Short mmCIF file of C-alpha atoms in Angstrom, two decimals:
data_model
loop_
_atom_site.label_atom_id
_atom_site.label_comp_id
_atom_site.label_asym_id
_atom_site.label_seq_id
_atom_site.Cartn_x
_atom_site.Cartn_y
_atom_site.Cartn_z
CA UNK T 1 2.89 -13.04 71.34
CA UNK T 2 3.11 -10.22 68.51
CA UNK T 3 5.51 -10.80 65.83
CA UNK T 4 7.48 -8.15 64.37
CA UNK T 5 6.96 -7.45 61.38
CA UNK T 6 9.87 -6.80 58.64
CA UNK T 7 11.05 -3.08 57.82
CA UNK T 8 11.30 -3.26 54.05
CA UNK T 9 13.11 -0.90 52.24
CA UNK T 10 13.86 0.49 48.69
CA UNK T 11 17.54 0.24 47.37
CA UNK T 12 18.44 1.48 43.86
CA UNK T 13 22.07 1.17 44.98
CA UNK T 14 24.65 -0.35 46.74
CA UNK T 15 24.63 2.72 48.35
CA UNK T 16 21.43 2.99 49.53
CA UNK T 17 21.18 -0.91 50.40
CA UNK T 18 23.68 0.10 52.59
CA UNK T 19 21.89 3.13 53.67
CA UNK T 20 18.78 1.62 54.22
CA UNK T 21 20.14 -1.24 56.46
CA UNK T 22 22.22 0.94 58.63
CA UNK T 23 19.35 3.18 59.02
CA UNK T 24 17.14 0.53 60.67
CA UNK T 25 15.80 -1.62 57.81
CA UNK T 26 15.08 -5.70 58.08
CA UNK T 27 15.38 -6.00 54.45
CA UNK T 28 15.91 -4.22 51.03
CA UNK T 29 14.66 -4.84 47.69
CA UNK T 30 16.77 -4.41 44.88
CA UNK T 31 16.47 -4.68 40.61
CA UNK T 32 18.94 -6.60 38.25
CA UNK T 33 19.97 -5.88 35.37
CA UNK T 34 16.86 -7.47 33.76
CA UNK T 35 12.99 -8.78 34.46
CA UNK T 36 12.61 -5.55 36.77
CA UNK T 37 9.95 -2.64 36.27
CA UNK T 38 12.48 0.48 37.21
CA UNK T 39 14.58 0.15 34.36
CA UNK T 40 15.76 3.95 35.38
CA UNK T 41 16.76 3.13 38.66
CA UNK T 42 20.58 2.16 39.69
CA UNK T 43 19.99 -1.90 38.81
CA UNK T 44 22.44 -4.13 40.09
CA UNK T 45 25.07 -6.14 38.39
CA UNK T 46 25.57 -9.61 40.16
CA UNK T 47 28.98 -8.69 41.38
CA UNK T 48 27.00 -5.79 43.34
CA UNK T 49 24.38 -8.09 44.37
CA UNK T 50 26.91 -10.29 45.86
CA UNK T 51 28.27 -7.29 47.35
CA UNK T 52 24.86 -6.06 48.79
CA UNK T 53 23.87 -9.56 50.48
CA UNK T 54 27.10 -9.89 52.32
CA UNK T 55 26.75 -6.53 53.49
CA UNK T 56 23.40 -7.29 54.80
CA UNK T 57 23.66 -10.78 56.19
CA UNK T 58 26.48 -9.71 57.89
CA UNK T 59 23.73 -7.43 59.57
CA UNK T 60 21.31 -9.82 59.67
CA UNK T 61 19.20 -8.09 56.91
CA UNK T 62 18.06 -9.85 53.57
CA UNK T 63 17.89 -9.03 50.12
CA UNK T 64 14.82 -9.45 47.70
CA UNK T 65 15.07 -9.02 43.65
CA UNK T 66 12.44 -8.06 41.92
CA UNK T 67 12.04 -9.28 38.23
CA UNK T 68 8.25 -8.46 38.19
CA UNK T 69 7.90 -7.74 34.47
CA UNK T 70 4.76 -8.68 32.88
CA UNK T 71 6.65 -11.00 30.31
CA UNK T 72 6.03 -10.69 26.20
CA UNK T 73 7.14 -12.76 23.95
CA UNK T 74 10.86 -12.74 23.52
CA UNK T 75 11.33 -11.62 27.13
CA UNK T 76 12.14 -15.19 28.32
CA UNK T 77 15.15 -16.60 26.91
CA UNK T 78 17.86 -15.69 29.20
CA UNK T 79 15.91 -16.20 32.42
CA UNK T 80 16.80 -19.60 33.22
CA UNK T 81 20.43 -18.14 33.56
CA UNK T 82 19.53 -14.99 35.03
CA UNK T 83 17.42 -16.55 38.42
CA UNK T 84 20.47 -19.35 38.21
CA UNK T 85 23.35 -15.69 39.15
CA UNK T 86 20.62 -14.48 41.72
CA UNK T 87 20.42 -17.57 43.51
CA UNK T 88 24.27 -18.01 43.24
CA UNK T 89 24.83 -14.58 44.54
CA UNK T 90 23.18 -15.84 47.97
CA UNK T 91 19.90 -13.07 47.97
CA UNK T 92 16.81 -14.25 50.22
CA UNK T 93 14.12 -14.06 47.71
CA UNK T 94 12.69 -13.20 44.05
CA UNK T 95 9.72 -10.55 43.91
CA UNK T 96 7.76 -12.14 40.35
CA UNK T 97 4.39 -12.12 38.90
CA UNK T 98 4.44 -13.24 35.88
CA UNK T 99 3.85 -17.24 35.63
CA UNK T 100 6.26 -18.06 33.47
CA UNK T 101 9.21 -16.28 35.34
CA UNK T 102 7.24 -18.09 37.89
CA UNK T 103 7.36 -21.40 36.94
CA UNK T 104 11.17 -20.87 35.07
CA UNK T 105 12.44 -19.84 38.45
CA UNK T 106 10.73 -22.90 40.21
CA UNK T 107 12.86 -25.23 37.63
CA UNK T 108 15.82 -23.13 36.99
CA UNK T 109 16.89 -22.34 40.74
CA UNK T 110 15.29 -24.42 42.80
CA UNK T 111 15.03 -23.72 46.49
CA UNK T 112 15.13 -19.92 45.80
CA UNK T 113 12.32 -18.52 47.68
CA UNK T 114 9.71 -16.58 45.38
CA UNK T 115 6.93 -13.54 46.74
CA UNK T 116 4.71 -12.65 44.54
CA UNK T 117 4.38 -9.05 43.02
CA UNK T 118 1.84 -6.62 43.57
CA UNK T 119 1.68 -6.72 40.29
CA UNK T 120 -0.49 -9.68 40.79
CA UNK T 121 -2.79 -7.61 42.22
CA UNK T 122 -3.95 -10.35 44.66
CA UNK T 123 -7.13 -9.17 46.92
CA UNK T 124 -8.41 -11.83 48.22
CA UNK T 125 -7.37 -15.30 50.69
CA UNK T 126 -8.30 -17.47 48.24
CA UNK T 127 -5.66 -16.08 45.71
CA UNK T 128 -2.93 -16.04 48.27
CA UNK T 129 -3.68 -20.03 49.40
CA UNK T 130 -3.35 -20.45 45.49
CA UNK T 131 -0.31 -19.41 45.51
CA UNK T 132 1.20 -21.35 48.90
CA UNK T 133 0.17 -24.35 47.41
CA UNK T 134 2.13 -23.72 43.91
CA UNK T 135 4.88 -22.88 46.50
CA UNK T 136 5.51 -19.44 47.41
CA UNK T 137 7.21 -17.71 50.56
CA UNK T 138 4.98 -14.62 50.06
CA UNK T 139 2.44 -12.55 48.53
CA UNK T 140 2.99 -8.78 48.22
CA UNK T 141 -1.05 -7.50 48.06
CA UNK T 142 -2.60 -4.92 45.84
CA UNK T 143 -2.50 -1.45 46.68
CA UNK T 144 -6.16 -2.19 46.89
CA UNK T 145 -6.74 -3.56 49.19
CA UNK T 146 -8.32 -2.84 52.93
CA UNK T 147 -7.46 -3.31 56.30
CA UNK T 148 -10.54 -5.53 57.26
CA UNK T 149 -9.77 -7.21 54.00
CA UNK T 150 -6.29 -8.46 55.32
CA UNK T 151 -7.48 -9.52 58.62
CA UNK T 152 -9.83 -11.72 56.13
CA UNK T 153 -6.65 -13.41 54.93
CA UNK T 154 -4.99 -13.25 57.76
CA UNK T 155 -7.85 -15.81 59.20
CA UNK T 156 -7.36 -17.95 56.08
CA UNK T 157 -4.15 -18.58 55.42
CA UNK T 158 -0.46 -18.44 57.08
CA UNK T 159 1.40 -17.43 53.96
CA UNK T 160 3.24 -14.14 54.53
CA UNK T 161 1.91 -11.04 53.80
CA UNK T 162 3.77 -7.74 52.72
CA UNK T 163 2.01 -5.06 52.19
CA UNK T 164 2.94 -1.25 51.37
CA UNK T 165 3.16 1.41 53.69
CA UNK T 166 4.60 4.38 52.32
CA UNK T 167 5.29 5.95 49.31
CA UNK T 168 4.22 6.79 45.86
CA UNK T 169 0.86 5.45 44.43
CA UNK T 170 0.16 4.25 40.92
CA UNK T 171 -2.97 5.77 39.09
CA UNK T 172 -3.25 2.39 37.09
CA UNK T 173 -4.80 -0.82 39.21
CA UNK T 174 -1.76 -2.03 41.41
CA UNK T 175 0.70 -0.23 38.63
CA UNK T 176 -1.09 -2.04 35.57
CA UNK T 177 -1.36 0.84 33.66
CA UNK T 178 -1.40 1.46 30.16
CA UNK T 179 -0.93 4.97 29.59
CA UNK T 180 2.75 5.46 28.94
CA UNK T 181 2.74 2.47 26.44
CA UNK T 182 -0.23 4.66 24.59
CA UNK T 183 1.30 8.24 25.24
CA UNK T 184 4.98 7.69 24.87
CA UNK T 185 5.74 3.51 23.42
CA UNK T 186 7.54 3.03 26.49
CA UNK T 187 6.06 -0.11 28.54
CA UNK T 188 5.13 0.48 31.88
CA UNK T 189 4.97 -3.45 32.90
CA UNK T 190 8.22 -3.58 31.28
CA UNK T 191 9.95 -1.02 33.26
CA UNK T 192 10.11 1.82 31.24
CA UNK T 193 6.85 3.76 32.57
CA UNK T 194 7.23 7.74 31.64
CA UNK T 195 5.02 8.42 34.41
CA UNK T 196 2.48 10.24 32.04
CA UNK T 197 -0.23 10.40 34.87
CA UNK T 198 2.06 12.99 37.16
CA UNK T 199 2.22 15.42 33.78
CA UNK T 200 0.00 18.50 34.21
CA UNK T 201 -2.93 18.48 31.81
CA UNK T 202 -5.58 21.18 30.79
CA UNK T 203 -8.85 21.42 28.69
CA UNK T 204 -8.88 24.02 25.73
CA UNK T 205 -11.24 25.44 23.97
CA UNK T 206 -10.87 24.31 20.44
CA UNK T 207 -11.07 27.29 17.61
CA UNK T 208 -13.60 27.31 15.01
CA UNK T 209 -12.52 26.95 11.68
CA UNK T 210 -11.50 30.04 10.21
CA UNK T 211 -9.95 31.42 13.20
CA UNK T 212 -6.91 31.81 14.67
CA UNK T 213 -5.64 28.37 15.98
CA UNK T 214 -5.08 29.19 19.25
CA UNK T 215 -6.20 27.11 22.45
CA UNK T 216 -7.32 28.73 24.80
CA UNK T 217 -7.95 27.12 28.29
CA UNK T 218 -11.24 26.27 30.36
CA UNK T 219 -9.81 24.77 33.02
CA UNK T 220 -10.19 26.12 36.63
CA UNK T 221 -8.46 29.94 37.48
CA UNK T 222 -5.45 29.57 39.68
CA UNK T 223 -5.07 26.09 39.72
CA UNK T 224 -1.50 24.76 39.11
CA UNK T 225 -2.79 20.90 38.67
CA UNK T 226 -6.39 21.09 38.11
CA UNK T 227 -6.56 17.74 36.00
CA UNK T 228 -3.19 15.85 36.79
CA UNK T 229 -4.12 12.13 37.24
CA UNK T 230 -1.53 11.70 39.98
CA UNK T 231 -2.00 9.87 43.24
CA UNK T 232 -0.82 11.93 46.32
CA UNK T 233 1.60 9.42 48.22
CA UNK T 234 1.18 7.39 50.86
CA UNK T 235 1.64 7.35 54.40
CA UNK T 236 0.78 4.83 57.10
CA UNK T 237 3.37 5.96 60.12
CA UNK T 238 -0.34 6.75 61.79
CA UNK T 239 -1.54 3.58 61.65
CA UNK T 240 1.19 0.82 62.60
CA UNK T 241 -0.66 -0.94 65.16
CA UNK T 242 -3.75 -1.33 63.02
CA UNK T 243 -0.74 -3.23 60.09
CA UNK T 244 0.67 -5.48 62.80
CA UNK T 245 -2.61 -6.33 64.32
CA UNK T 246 -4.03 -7.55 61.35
CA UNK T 247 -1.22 -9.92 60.50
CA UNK T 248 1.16 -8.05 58.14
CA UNK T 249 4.35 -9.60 57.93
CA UNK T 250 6.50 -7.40 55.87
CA UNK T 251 5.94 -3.11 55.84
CA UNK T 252 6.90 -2.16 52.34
CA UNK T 253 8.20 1.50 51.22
CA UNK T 254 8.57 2.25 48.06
CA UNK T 255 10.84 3.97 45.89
CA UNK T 256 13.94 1.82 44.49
CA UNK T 257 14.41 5.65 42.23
CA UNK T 258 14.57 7.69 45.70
CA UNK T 259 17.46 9.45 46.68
CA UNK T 260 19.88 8.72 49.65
CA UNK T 261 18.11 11.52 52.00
CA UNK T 262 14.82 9.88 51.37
CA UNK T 263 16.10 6.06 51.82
CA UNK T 264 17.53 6.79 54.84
CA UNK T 265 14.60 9.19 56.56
CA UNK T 266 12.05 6.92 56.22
CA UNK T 267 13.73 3.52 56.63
CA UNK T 268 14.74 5.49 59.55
CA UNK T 269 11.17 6.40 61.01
CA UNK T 270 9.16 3.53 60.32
CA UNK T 271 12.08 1.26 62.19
CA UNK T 272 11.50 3.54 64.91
CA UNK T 273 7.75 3.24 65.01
CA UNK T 274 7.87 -0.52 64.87
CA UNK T 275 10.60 -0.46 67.70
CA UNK T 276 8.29 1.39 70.38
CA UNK T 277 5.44 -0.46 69.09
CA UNK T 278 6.70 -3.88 69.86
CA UNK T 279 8.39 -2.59 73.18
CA UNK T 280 4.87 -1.33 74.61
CA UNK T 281 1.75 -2.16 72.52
CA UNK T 282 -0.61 -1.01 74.90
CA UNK T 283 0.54 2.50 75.23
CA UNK T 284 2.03 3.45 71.94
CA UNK T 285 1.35 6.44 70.32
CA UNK T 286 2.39 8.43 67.40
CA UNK T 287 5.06 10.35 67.64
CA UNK T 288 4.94 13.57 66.12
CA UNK T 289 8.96 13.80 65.56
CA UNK T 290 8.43 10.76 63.27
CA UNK T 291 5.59 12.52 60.71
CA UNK T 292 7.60 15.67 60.63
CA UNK T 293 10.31 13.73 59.31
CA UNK T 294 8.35 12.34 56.56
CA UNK T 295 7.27 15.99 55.63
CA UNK T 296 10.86 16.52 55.33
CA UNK T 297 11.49 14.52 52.13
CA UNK T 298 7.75 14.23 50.74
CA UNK T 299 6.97 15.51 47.53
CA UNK T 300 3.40 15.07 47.42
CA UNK T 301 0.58 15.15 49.93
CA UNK T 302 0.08 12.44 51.70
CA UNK T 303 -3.09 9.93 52.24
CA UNK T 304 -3.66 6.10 53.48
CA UNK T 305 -4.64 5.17 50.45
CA UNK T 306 -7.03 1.97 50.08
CA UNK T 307 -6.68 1.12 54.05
CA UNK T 308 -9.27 2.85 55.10
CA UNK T 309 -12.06 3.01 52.14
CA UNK T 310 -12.14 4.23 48.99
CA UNK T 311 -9.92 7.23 47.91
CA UNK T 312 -11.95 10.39 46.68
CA UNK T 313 -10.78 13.23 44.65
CA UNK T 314 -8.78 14.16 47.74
CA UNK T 315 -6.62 11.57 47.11
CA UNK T 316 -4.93 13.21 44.10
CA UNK T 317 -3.77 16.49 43.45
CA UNK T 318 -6.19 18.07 41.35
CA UNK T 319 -5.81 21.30 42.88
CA UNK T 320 -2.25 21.75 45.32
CA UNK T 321 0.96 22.13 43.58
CA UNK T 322 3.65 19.68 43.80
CA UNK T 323 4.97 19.42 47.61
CA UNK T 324 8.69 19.79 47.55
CA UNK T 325 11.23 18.53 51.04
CA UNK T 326 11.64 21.74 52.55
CA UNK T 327 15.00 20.03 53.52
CA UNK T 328 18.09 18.97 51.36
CA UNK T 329 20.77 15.95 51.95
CA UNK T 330 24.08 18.30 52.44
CA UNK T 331 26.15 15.83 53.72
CA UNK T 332 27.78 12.52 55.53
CA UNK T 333 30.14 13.07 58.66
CA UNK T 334 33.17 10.54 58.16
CA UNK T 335 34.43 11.76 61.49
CA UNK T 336 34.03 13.21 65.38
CA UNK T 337 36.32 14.94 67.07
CA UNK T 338 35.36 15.37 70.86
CA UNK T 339 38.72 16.91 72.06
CA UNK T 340 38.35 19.65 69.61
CA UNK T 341 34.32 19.57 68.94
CA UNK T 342 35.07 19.36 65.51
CA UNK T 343 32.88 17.37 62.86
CA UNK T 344 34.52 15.96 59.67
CA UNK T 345 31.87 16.18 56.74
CA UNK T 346 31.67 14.55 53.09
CA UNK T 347 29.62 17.80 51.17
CA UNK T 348 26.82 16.51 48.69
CA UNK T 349 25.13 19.84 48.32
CA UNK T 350 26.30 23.31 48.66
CA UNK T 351 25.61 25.14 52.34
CA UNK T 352 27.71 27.35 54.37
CA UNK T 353 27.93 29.94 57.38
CA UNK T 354 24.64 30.69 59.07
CA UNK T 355 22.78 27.92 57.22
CA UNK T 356 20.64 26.12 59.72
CA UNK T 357 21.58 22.34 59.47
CA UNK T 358 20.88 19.27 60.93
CA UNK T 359 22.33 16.07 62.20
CA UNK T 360 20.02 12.95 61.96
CA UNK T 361 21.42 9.33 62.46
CA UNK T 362 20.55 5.63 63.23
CA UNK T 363 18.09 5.19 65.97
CA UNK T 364 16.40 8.28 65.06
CA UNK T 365 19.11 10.36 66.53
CA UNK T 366 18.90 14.48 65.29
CA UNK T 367 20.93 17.35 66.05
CA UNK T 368 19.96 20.71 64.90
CA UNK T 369 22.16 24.11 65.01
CA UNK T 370 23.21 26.83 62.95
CA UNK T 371 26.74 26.70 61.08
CA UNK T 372 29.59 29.46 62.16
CA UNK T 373 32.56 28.13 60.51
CA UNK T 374 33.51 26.23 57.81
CA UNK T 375 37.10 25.04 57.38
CA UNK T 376 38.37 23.28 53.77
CA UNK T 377 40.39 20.19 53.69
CA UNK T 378 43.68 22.00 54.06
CA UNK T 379 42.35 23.63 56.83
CA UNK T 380 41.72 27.33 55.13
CA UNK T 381 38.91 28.81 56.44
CA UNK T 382 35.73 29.13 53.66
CA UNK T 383 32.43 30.69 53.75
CA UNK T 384 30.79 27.92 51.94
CA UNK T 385 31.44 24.40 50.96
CA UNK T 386 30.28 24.74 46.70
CA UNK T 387 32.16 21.25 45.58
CA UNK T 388 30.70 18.17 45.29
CA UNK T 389 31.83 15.72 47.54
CA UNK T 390 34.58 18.00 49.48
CA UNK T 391 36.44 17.24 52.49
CA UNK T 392 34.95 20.14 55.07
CA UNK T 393 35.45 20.65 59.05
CA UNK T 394 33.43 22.48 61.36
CA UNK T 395 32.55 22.98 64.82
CA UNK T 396 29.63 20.94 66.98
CA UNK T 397 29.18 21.25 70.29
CA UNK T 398 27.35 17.83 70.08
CA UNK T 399 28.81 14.45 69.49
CA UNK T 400 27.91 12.70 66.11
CA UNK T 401 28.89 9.58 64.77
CA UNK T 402 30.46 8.48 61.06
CA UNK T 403 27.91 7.68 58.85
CA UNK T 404 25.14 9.89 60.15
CA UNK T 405 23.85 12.38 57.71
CA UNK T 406 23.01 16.03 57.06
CA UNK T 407 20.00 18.23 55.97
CA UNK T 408 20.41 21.91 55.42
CA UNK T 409 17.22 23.58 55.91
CA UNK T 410 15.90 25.39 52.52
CA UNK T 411 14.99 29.28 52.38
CA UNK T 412 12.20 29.03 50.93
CA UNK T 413 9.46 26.68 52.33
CA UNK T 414 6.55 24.87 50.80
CA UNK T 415 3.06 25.81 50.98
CA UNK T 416 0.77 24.35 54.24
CA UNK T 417 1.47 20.51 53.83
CA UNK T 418 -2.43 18.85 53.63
CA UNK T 419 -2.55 15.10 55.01
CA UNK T 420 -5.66 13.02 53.88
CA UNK T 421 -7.02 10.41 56.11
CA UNK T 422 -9.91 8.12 55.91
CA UNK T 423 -12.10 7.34 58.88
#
């Protein structure tokens, strides 16, 4: 019998722990206030962590916390205390690689289950039966690593395996990387990476001495990112059955610093995927409703990364400028009103009459039309809704439910979205 493997989604939040769970994920992982690498993103206080397990257990979801620093010295005292809160706040599991937080988490809260970073970059069986026997639930593998290589560990070992499925992709070996420490003394295994790789850089011609000290550029004509060393993103909604068939156990997205919209979409899609795949193995396909969502939060192109071979230059964006979501989160509905067809609507972004909008919801439910009236809180009839967070009512001619959510459709689209894919 297939197992199902776990929906794993980002949460920078409460909010979007909340989001994600609603919209279809198994589990969410989640940053304190310390040990983490997204020191940027909304870390949680263990009051909110508290918060966000109850809300998920309650769903029959779980919680993971990463404190996957790469520890200096000076970075441990205070950690015997700080995996003693997690554990008392009730959360599932601890995402570490370092040993130390390792071992201090082993003899500070014991019983707490512990998966091991990506960080770790673990590639091969041998690594992950390392780990079982010093006691951990999991190992989350390196970015690079293969599909016939995890059907390799899959035959050598029963630990659980995560693995990621979509999302961004670090330049530096499973996101060891260097360069922001070098460029900009901010520690990228420490959580404060600048994400120097995704700048745009250039070669100039240097001026000989005497002359005018202006650079002038060599690079390529026309080219808005001719030498960025960014990594287009990932993408595996194609490619489900090939995850579950070689034993993955957990289908990781990233993106703890992604907003609401994107949470939502593709915690929304991949749950979806999984769900017809494990209904009907033997006839599922693609469907193309699910990639179009993607496309409609992606900011880069996207690729399968590792899974498949080695990326080529293809893989990054030398020479495409920076997708953008030709859609924008405009709202939540807090309320339905089928006698009167009327839709009660929490405003996040400005739209108004004759914007085309969208409905999408749990289950991958959508709901397109175009807006004809707009109504304020007190009932006066507006044009558009400008204020963040404002009370609005309009009509819909089709049911929706509170909590589903809202894109409005931008003007101006993208260029031609270009998918990479390994044979």
């Amino acid at each position: 019998m297939i197992k199902r493997p776990e929906v794993l989604a980002p949460a920078g939040t409460l909010e979007k722990l909340q989001v994600a769970i609603d919209y279809g994920a198994d589990a969410v992982y989640i940053g304190g206030d310390a040990y983490g690498l997204r020191t940027r993103a909304g870390n949680f206080s263990f009051e909110q962590m508290r918060a966000g397990v109850e809300y998920a257990h309650a769903r029959h979801a779980k919680v993971y916390v990463a404190a996957n620093i790469v520890a200096h010295e000076g970075n441990l005292p205070g950690a015997e205390e700080f995996f003693q809160h997690v554990q008392e706040t009730g959360v599932d599991a601890v995402i570490v690689s370092d040993p130390a937080l390792i071992q201090t988490c082993v003899l500070a809260a014991p019983g707490l289950a512990i998966h091991l970073s990506t960080q770790a970059s673990s590639c091969n069986w041998e690594t992950l039966n390392f780990w079982q026997d010093e006691g951990l639930e999991r190992v989350v593998l390196a970015r690079e690593v293969g599909i016939e290589e995890i059907k390799e560990m899959r035959r050598h070992t029963d630990i659980q395996i995560e693995a990621f499925i979509h999302g961004a992709m670090c330049i530096g070996y499973s996101g060891r990387c260097v360069l922001s420490n070098h460029m900009g003394l901010r520690d990228a295994n420490r959580g404060g990476c600048a994400q120097n790789c995704r700048w745009k850089y250039d070669i100039f011609d240097m001026p000989q001495l005497g002359q005018k000290n202006d650079l002038t550029s060599v690079g390529p004509d026309g080219k808005k990112e001719a030498f960025s060393m960014s990594a287009v993103d990932m993408a595996m909604i194609d490619h489900i059955p090939d995850l579950i068939d070689a034993g993955v156990d957990s289908l990781k997205i990233e993106g703890r610093m992604k907003t609401v919209h994107y949470v939502s979409t593709v915690a929304n899609v991949y749950s979806a995927a999984v769900d017809v795949y494990m209904r009907d193995p033997a006839h599922y396909h693609t469907d193309p409703a699910w990639v179009d969502d993607l496309w409609k939060v992606a900011q880069r192109g996207m690729s399968t990364g590792f899974y498949y071979g080695t990326p080529t230059e293809q893989d990054e964006l030398f020479d495409e400028g920076r997708e953008r979501p030709q859609y924008r989160f405009i709202g939540e509905v807090q309320a339905y009103d089928a006698a009167t067809q009327t839709v009660t609507v929490q405003q996040r972004n400005n739209f108004g009459i004759g914007d085309p909008i969208e409905f999408y919801g749990p289950g991958f439910t959508h709901y397109a039309m175009t807006l004809q009236d707009l109504f304020d809180e007190d009932g006066n009839a507006i044009d558009r809704a400008p204020h963040a967070m404002q009370i609005v009512t309009f009509h819909c001619p089709h049911p929706v439910r509170p909590g589903d959510f809202l894109r409005g459709q931008r003007v101006r689209r993208p260029h031609q979205r270009k998918t990479v894919q390994h044979a």
